Coordinates of C-alpha atoms in Angstrom, one line a residue:
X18 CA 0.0 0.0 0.0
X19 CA 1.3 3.4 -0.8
X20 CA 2.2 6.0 1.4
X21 CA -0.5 8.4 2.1
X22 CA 2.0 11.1 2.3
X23 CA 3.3 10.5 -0.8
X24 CA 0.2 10.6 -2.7
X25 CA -0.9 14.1 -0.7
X26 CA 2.5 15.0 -2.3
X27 CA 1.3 13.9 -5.6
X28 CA -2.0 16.5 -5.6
X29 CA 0.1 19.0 -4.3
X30 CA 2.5 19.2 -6.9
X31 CA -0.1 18.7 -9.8
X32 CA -2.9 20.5 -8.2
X33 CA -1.3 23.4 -7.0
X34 CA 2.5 23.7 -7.9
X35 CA 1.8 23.5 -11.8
X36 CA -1.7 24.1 -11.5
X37 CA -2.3 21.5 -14.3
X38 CA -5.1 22.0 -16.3
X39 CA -7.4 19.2 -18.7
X40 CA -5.3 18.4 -21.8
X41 CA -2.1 19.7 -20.6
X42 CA 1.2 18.1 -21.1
X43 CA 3.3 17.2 -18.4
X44 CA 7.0 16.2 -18.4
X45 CA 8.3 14.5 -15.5
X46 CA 11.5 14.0 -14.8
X47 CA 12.7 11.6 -12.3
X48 CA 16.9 11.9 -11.6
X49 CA 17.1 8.7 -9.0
X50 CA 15.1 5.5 -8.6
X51 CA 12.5 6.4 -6.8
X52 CA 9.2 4.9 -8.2
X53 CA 6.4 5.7 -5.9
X54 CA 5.8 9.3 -5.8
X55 CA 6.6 9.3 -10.1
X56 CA 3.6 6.8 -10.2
X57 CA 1.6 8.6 -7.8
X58 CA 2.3 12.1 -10.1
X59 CA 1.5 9.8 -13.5
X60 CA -1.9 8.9 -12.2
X61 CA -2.6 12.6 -10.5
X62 CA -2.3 14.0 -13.9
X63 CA -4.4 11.2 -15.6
X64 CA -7.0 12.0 -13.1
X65 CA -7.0 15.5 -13.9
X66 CA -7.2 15.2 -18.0
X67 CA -3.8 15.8 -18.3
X68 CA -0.8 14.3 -20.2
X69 CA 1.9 13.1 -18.4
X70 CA 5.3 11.9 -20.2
X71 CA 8.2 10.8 -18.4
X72 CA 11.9 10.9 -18.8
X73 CA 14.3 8.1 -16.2
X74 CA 17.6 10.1 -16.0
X75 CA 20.4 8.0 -13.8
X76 CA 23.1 10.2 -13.0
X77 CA 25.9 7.0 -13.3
X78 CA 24.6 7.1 -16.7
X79 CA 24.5 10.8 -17.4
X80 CA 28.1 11.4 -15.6
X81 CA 29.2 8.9 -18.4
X82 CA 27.9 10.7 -21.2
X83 CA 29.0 14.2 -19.7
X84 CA 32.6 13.0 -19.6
X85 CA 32.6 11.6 -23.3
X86 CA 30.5 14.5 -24.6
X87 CA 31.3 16.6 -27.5
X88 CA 30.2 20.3 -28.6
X89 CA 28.2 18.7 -31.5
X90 CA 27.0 16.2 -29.4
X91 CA 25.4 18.6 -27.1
X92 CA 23.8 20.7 -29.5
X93 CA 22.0 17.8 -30.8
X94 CA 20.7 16.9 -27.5
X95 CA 19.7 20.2 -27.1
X96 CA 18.1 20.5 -30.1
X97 CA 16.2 17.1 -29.3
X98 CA 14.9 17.8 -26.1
X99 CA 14.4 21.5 -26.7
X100 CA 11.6 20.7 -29.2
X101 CA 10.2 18.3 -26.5
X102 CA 9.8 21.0 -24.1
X103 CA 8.6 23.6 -26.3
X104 CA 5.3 21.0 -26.4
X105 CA 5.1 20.7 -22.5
X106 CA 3.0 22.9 -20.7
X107 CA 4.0 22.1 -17.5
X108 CA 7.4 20.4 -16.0
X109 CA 7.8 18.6 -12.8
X110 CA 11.9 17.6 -12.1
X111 CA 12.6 15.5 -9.1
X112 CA 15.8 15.1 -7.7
X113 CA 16.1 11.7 -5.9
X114 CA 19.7 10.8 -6.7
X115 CA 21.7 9.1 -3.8
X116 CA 24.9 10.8 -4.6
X117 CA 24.5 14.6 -4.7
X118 CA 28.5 14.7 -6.0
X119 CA 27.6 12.0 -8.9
X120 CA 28.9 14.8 -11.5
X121 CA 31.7 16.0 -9.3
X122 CA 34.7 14.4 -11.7
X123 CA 33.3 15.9 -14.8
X124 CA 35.6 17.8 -16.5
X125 CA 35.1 21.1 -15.6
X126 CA 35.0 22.1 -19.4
X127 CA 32.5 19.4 -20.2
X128 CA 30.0 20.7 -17.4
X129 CA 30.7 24.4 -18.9
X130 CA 29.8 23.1 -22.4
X131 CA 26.6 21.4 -20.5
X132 CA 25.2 24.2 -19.2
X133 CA 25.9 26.9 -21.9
X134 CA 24.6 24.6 -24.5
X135 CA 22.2 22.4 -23.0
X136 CA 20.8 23.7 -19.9
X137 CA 20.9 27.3 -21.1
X138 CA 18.2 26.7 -24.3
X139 CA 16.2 23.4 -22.5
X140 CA 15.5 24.8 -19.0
X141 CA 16.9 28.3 -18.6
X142 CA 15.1 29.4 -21.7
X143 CA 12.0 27.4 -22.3
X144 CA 11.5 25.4 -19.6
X145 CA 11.7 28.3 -16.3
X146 CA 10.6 31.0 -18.7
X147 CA 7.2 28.9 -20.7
X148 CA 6.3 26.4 -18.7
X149 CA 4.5 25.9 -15.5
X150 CA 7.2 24.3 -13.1
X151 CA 8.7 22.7 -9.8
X152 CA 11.8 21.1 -8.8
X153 CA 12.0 19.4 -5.7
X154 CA 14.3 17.1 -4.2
X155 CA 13.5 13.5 -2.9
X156 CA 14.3 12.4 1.1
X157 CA 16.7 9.3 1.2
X158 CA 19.5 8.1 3.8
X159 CA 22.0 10.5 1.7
X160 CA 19.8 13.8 2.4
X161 CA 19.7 12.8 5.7
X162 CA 23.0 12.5 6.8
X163 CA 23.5 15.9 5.5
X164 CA 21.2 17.3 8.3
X165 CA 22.8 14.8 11.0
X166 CA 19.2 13.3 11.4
X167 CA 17.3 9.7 11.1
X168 CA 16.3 9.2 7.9
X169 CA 13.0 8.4 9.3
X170 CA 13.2 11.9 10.9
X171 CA 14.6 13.5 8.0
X172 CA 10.9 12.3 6.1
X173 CA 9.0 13.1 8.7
X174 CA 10.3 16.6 8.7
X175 CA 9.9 16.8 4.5
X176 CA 6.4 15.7 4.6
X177 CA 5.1 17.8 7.0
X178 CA 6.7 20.9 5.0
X179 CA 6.1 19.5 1.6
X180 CA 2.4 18.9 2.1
X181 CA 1.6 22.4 3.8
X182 CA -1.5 23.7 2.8
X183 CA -0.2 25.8 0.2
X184 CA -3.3 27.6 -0.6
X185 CA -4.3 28.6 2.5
X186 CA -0.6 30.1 3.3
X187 CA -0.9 31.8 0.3
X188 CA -4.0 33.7 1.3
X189 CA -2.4 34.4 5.2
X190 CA 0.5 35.9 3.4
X191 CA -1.9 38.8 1.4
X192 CA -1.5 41.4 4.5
X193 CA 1.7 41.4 4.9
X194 CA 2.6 41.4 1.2
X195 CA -0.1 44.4 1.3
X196 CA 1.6 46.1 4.3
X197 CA 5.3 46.0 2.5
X198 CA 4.0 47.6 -0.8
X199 CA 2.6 50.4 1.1
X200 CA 5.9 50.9 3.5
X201 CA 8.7 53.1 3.3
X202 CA 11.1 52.7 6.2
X203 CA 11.7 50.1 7.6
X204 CA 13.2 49.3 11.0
X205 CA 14.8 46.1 12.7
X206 CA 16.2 45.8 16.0
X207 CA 17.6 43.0 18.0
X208 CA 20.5 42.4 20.3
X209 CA 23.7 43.8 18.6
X210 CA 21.4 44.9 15.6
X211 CA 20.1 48.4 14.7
X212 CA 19.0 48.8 11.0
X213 CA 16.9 51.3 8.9
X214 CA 16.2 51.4 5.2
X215 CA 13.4 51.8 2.8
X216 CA 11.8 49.8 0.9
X217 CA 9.6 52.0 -1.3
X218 CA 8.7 50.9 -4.8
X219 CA 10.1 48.1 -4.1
X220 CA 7.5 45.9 -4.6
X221 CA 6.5 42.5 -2.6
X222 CA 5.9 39.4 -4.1
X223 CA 4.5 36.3 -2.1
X224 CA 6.9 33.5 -1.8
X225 CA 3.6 30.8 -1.8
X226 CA 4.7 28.5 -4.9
X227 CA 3.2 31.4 -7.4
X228 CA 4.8 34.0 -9.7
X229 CA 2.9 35.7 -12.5
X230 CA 5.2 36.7 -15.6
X231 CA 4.2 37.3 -19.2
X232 CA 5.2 34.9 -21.9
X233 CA 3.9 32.0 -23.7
X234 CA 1.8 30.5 -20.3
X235 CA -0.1 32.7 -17.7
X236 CA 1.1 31.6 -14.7
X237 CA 4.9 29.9 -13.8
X238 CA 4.8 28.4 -10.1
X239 CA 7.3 26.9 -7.9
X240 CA 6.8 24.7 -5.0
X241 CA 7.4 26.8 -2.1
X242 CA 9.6 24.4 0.2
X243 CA 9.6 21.7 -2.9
X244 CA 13.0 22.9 -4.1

């Protein structure tokens, strides 16, 4: 039986973190080997009319082809995956890859290449600036170790962040949003600290998992506390 949690996670990430509409496309991509919450997302978006499409990427595999990789070879995966994205309407990465230093012995030109040719014109472009997106990365032993807890305590802690009722912090976060766009000076104070500015014109956006922009979609969200 599947972990409840997980599904929750599901809903919120198709529900509200890409706000996935009927007859959207979905690409997502899962960077590790965990199987549950990718199924869980697959059947969310069937549920809600959508499309989902899914690309497996291993990162023993992808360290190997990074380290071989050539400047024509890139711009052909580019090219290839660039057209893929360009039919996605929303994008759902997640990052549950036992080794966060898998890539670290990739030649550092190889990884520059990478990014300037690959990243750049897949994600940086199209995916962040025309699609409806979240990243979010996946709790396992290795993430755990890093915060010197349990992995059982390590999930614990995700879950209860990850599945936050996003909507409703969204709406307890319009008066204070309302109260910064309004203010001029600003003042804090605390022991050793005495600090004044202003923040006029500045502007305040809410940090909820929602961003409006203008370009090819209406709306471009991130998963507040997914990431």
């Amino acid at each position: 039986m599947r972990d409840p949690r997980i599904q929750k996670l599901a809903e919120n990430l198709v529900g509200y973190s890409v706000d996935m509409q009927p007859g959207e496309n979905v690409l997502i991509e899962m960077i590790g080997s965990e199987r549950d919450l990718l199924n869980a997302i697959i059947e969310e978006v069937g549920k809600k009319g959508g499309h989902a499409f899914v690309q497996l990427t291993d990162r023993t595999v992808q360290r190997a082809m990074l380290k071989n990789a050539t400047k024509e070879q890139l711009s052909l995966w580019a090219e290839l995956d660039l057209e893929r994205m360009k039919k996605m309407d929303c994008y759902i990465g997640i990052r549950a890859g036992e080794n966060v230093n898998d890539l670290s012995d990739v030649p550092e030109e190889n990884m520059k290449l990478y990014n300037s040719i690959y990243q750049h014109s897949v994600h940086s472009e199209e995916r962040v600036k025309r699609t409806k997106w979240v990243v979010l990365r996946y709790p396992n032993a290795s993430m755990a170790q890093l915060a010197n807890t349990s992995t059982e305590a390590f999930e614990d802690f995700y879950f209860d962040v990850c599945n936050l009722d996003y909507s409703k912090m969204d709406r307890a976060q319009d008066p204070l949003a309302e109260l910064m766009r309004k203010t001029d000076k600003v003042r804090i104070i605390g022991p050793g600290t005495d600090l004044s500015f202003s923040i006029k014109g500045i502007g305040a956006e809410k940090c909820s998992g929602q961003k409006k922009y203008s370009g090819r979609r209406s709306l471009h969200r991130t998963g507040t506390g997914f990431r």
